PDB file of C-alpha atoms in Angstrom:
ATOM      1  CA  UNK A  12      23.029  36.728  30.492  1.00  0.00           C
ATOM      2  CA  UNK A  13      26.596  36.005  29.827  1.00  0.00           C
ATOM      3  CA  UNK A  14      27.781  35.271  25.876  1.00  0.00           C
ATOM      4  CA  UNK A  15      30.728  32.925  27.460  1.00  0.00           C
ATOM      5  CA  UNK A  16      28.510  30.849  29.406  1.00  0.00           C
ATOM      6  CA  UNK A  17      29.526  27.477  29.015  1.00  0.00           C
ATOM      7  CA  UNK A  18      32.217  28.083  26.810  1.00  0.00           C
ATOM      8  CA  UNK A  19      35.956  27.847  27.453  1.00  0.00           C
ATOM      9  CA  UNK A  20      38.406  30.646  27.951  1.00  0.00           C
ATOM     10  CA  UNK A  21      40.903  28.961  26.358  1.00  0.00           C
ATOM     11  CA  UNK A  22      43.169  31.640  24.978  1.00  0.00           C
ATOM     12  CA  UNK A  23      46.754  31.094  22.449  1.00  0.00           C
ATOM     13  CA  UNK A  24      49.421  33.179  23.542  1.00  0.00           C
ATOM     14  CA  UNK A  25      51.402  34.945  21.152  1.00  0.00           C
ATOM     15  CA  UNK A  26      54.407  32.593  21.740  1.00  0.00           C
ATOM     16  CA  UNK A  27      52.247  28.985  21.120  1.00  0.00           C
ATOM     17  CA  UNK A  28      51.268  30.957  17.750  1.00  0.00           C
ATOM     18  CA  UNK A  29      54.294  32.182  16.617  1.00  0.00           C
ATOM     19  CA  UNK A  30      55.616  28.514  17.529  1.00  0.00           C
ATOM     20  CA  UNK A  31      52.713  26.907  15.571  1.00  0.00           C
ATOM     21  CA  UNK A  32      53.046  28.780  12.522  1.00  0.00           C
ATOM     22  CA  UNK A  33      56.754  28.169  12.397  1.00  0.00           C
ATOM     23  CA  UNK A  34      56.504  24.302  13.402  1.00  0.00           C
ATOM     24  CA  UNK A  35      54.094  24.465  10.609  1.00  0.00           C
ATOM     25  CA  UNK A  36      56.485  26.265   7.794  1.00  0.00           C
ATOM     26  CA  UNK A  37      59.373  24.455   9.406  1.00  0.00           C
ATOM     27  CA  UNK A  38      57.131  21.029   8.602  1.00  0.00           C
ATOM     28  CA  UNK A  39      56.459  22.278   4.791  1.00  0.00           C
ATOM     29  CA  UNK A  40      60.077  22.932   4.122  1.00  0.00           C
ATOM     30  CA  UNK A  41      60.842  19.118   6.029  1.00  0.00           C
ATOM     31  CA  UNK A  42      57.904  17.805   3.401  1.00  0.00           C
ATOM     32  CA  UNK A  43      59.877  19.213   0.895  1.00  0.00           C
ATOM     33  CA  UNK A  44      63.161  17.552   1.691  1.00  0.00           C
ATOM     34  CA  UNK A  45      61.585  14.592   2.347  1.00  0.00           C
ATOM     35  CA  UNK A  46      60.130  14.612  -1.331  1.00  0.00           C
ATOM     36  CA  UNK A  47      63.449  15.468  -3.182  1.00  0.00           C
ATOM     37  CA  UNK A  48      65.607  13.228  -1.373  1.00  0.00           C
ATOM     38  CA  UNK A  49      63.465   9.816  -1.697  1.00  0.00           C
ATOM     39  CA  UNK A  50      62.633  10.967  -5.492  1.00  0.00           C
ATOM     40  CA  UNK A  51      66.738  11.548  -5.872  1.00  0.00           C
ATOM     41  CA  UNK A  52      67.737   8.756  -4.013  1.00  0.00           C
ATOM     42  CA  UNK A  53      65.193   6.280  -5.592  1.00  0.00           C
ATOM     43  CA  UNK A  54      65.871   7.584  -8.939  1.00  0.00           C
ATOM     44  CA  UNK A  55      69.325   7.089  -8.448  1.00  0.00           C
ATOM     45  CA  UNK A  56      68.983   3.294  -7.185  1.00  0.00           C
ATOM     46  CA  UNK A  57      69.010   3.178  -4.274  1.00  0.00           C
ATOM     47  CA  UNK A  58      65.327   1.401  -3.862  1.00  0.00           C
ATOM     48  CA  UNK A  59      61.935   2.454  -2.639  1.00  0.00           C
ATOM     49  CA  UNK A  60      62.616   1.337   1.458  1.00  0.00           C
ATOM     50  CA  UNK A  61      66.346   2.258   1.407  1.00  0.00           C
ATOM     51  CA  UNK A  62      65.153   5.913   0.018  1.00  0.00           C
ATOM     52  CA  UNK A  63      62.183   6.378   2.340  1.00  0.00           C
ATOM     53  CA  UNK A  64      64.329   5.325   5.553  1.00  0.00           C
ATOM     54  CA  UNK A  65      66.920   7.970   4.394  1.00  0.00           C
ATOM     55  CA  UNK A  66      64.702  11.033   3.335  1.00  0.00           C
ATOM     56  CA  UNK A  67      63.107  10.284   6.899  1.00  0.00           C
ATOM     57  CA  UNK A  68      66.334  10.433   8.852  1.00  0.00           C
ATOM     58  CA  UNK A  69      67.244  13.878   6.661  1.00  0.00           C
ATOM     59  CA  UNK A  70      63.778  15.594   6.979  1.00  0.00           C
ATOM     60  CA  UNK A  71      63.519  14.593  10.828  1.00  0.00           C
ATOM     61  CA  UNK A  72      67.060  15.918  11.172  1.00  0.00           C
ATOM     62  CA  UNK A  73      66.012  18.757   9.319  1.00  0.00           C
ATOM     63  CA  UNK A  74      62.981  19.437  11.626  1.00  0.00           C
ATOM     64  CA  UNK A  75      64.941  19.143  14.742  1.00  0.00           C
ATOM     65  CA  UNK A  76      67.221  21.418  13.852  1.00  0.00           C
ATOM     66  CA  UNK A  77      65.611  24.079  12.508  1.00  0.00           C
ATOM     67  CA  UNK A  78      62.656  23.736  14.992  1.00  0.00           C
ATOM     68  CA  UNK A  79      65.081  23.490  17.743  1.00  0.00           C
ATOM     69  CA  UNK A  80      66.920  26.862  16.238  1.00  0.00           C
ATOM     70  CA  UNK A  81      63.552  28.629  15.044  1.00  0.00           C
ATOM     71  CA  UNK A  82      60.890  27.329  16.270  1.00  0.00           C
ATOM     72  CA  UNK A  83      61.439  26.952  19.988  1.00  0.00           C
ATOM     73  CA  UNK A  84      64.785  28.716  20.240  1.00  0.00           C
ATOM     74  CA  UNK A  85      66.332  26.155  22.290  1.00  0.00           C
ATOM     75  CA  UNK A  86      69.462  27.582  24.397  1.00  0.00           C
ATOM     76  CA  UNK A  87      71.165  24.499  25.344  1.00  0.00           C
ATOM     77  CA  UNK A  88      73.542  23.489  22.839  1.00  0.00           C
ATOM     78  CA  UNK A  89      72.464  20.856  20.776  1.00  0.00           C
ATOM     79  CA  UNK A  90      73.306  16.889  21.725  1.00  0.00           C
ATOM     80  CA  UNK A  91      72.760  13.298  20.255  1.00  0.00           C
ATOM     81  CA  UNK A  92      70.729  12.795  23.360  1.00  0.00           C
ATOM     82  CA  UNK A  93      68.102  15.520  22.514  1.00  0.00           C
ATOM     83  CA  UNK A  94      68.232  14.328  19.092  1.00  0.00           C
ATOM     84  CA  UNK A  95      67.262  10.595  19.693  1.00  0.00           C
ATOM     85  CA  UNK A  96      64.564  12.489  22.160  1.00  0.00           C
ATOM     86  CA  UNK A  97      63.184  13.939  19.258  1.00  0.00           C
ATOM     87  CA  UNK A  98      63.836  11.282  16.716  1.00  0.00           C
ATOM     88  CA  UNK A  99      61.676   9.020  19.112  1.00  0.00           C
ATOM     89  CA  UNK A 100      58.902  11.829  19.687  1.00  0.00           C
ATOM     90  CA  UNK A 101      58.054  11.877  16.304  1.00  0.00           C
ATOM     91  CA  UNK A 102      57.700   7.960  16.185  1.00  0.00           C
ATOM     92  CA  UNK A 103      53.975   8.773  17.339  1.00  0.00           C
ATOM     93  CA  UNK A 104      53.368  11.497  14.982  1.00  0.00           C
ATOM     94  CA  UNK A 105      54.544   9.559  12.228  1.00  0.00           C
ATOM     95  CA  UNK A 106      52.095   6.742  12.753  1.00  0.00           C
ATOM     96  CA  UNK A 107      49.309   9.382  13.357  1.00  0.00           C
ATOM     97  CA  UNK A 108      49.754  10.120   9.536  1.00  0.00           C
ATOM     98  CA  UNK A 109      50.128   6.943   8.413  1.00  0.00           C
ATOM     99  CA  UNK A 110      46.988   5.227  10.347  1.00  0.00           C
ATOM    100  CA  UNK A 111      45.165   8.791   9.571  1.00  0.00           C
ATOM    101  CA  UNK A 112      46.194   8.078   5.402  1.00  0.00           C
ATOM    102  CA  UNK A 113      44.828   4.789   5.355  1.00  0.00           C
ATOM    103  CA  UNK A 114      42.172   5.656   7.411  1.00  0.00           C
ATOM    104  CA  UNK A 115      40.578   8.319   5.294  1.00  0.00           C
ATOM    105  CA  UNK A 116      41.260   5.984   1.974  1.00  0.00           C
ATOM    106  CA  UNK A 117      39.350   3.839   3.806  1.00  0.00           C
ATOM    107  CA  UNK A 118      35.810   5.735   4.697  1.00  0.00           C
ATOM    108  CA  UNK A 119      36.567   8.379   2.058  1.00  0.00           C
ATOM    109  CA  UNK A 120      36.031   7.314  -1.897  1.00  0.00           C
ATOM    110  CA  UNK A 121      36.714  10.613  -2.815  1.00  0.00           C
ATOM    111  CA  UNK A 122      40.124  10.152  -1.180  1.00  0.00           C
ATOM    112  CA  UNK A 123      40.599   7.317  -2.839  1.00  0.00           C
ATOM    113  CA  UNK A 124      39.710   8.940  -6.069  1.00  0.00           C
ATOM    114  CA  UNK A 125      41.972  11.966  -4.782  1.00  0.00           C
ATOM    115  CA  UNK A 126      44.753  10.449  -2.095  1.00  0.00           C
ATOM    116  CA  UNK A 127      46.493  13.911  -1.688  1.00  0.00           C
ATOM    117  CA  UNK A 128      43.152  14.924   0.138  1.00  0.00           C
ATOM    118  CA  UNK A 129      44.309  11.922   2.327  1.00  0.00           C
ATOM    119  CA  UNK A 130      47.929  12.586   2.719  1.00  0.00           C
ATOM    120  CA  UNK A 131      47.197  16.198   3.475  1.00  0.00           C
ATOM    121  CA  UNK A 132      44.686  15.282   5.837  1.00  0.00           C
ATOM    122  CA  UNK A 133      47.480  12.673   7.254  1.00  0.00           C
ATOM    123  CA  UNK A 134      49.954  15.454   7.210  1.00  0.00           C
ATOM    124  CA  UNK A 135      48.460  17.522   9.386  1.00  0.00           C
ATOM    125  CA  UNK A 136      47.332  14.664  12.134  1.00  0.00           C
ATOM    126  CA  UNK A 137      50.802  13.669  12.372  1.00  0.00           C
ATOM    127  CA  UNK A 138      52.351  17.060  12.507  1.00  0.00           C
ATOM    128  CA  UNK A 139      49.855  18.264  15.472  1.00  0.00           C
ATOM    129  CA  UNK A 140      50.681  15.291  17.520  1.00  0.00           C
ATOM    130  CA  UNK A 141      54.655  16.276  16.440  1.00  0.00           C
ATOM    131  CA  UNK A 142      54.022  19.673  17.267  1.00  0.00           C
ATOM    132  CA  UNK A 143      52.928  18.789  20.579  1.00  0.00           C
ATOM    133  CA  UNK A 144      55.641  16.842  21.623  1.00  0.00           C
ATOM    134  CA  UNK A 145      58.480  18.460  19.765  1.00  0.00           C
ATOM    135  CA  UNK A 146      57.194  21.581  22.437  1.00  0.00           C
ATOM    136  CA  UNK A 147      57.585  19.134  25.411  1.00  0.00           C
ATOM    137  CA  UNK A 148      61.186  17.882  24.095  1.00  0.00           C
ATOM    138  CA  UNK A 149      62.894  21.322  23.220  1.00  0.00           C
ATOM    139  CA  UNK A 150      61.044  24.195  24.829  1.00  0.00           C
ATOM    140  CA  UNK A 151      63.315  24.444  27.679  1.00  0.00           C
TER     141      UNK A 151
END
């Protein structure tokens, strides 16, 4: 009888690996930037929404460049076009994490007594469905 039967053949190649563990350090470094430059900006003044809109903008900016670079080794030179591609791409992934935060505060009282479990959880819904489409957008 055959082991397989019934399951899929679905097989990575080395090149959606080495892209997914790079979107994925590429992401932690973004989280990071993201993190300092609200906490900087919002200590500094500049208010809670004013400081969230601009560490988005930086650690999006960030993430396209560096996964653009890195990550898929784009070859075309880089463009405002491409960039608002991007920019718009991750609209989706963005309210993956935030529907997927609120969501698991929701069901989860441990989350709620622990809401990094959600924002990690959150995290990584929104940066699969970024992942995915960041591929689409600059893997030419």
């Amino acid at each position: 009888m055959d082991k397989n039967f019934g399951r899929s053949q679905h097989v990575i190649s080395n090149e959606t690996y080495r892209h997914m563990l790079t979107f994925a350090v590429v992401g932690s470094l973004a989280f990071v930037v993201d993190a300092g430059v609200f906490t900087a900006l919002n200590t500094l003044g500049a208010g809670t929404f004013l400081s969230r809109c601009l560490s988005i903008l930086t650690s999006v900016t960030f993430t396209w460049y560096l996964n653009r670079t890195f990550t898929f080794k784009t070859q075309t030179p880089p463009s405002f076009i491409e960039f608002l591609s991007y920019l718009g791409g991750m609209q989706l992934g963005l309210i993956t994490n935030f529907t997927t935060f609120f969501v698991v505060l929701y069901i989860s009282e441990f989350a709620n007594t622990y809401p990094i479990i959600a924002l990690a959880i959150a995290t990584l819904a929104g940066m699969t469905i970024n992942f995915l489409i960041s591929r689409k957008i600059l893997q030419k």
